[in-house]
PDB file of C-alpha atoms in Angstrom:
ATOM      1  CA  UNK A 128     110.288 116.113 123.138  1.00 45.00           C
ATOM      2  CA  UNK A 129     111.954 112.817 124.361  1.00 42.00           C
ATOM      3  CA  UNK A 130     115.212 111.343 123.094  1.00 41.00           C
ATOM      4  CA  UNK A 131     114.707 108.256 123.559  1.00 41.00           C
ATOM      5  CA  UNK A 132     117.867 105.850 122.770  1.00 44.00           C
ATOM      6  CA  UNK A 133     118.039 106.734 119.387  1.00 55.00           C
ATOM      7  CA  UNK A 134     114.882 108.118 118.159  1.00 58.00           C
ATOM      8  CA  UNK A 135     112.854 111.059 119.137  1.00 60.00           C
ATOM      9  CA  UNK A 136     109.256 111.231 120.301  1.00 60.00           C
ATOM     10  CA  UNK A 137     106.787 114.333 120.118  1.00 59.00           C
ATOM     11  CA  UNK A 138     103.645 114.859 120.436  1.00 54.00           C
ATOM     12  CA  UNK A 139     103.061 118.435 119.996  1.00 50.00           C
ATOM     13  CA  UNK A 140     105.708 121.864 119.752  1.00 50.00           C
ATOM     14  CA  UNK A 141     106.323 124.875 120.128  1.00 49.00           C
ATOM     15  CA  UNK A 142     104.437 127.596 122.217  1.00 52.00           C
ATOM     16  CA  UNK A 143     105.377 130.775 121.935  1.00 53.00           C
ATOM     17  CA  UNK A 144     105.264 133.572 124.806  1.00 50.00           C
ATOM     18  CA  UNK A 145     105.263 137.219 122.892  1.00 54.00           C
ATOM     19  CA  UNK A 146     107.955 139.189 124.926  1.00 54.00           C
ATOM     20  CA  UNK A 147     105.344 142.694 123.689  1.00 53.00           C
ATOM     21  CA  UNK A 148     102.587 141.242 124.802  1.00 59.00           C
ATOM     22  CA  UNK A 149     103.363 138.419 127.201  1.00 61.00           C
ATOM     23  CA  UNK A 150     100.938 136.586 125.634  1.00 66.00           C
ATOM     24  CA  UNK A 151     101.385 132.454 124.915  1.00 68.00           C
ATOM     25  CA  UNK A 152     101.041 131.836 120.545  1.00 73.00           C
ATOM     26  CA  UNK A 153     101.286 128.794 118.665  1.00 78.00           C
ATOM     27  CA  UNK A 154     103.791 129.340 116.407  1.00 81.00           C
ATOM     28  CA  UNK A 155     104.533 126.323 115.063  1.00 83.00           C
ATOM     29  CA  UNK A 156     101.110 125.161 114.442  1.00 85.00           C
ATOM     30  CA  UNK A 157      99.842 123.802 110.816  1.00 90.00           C
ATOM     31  CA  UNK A 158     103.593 125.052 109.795  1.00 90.00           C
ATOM     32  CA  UNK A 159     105.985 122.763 107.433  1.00 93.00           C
ATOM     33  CA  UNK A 160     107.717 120.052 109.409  1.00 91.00           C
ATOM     34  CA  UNK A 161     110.326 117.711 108.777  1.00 91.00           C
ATOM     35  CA  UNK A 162     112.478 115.095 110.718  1.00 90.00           C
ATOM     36  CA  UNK A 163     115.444 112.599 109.705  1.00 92.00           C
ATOM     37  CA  UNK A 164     113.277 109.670 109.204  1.00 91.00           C
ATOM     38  CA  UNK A 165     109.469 108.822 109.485  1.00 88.00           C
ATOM     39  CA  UNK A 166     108.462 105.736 111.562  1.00 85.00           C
ATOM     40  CA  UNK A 167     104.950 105.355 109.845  1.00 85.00           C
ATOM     41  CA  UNK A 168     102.442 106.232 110.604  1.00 85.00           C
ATOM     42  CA  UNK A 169     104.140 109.301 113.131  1.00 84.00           C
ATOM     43  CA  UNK A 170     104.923 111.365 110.605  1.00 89.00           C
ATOM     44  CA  UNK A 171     106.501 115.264 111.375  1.00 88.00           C
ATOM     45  CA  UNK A 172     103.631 116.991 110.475  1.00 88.00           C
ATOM     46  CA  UNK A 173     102.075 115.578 113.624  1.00 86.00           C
ATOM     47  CA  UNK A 174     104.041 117.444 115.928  1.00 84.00           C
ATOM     48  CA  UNK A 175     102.470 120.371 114.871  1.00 85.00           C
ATOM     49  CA  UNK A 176      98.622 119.524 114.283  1.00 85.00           C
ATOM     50  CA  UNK A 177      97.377 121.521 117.250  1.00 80.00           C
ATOM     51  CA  UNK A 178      96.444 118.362 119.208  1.00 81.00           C
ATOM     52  CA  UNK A 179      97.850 117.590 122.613  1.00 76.00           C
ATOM     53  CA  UNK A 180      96.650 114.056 122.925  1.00 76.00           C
ATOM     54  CA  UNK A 181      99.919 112.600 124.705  1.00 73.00           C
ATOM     55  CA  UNK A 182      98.811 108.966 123.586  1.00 74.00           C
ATOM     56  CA  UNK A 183     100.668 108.748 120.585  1.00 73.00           C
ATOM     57  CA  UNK A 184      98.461 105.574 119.694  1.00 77.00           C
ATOM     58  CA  UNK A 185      95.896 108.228 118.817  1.00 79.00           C
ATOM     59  CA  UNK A 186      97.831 109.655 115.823  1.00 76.00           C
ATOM     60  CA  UNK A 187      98.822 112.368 116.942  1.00 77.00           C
ATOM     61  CA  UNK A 188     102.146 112.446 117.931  1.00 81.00           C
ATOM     62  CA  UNK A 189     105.393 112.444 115.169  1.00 83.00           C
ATOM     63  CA  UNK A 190     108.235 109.480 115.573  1.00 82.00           C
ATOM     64  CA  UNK A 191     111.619 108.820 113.533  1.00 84.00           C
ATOM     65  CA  UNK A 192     112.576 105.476 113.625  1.00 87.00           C
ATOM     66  CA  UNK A 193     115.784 104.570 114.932  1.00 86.00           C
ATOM     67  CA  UNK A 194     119.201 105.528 113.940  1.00 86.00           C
ATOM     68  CA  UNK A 195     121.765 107.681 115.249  1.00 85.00           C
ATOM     69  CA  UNK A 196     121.490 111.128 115.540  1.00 85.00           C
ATOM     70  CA  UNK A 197     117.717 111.769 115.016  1.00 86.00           C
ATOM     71  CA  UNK A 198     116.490 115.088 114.348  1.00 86.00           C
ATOM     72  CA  UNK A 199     112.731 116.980 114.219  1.00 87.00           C
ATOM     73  CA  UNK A 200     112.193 120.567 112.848  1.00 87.00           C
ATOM     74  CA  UNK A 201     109.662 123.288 112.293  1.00 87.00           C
ATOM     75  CA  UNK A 202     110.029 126.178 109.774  1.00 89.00           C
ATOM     76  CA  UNK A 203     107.910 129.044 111.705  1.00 85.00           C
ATOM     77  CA  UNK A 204     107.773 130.844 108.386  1.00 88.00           C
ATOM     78  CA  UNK A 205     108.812 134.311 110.016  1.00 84.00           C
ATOM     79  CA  UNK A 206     110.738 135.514 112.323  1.00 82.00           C
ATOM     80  CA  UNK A 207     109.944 135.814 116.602  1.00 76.00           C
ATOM     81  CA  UNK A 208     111.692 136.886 119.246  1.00 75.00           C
ATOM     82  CA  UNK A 209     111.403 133.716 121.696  1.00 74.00           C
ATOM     83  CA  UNK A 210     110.749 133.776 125.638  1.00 72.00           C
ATOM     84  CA  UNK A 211     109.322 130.007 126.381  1.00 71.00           C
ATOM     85  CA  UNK A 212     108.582 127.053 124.575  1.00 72.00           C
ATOM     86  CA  UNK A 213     106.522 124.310 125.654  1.00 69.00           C
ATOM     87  CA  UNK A 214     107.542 120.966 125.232  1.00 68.00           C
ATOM     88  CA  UNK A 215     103.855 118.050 125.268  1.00 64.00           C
ATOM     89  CA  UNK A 216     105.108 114.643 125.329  1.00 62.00           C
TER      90      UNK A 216
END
């Protein structure tokens, strides 16, 4: 993720490394999304579609528009203990 000024930039959240297992899980993917404002067509859910594409003229990536204090977030649906996430911008 990228703050940028005043608006936040994502294209795609949230791996997470099992401590049990060591191995890497995406979490967040296909999960409920939401952010503080949607700068069409980047909508929240796109941060967490499972695609990596780092052009976010591909429609992939989530956007708010601008305004102060902008804010993205992902309801994992369950609870996990959390060694690493991984950041694609």
């Amino acid at each position: 993720m990228v703050i940028l000024s005043t608006y936040i930039v994502c294209c795609s959240l949230v791996m997470v490394k099992f401590v049990a297992t060591g191995g890497l899980y995406n979490a967040a993917r296909f999960k409920p999304a939401t952010q503080s404002s949607d700068y069409d067509p980047f909508y929240a859910y796109l941060g967490v579609d499972g695609n990596y594409d780092p052009n976010a003229m591909n429609g992939h990536c989530q956007q708010t528009k601008e305004e102060p204090n902008p804010w993205w977030m992902v309801d994992l649906c369950g609870q996990f203990v959390i060694e690493k996430i991984q950041l694609t911008n």
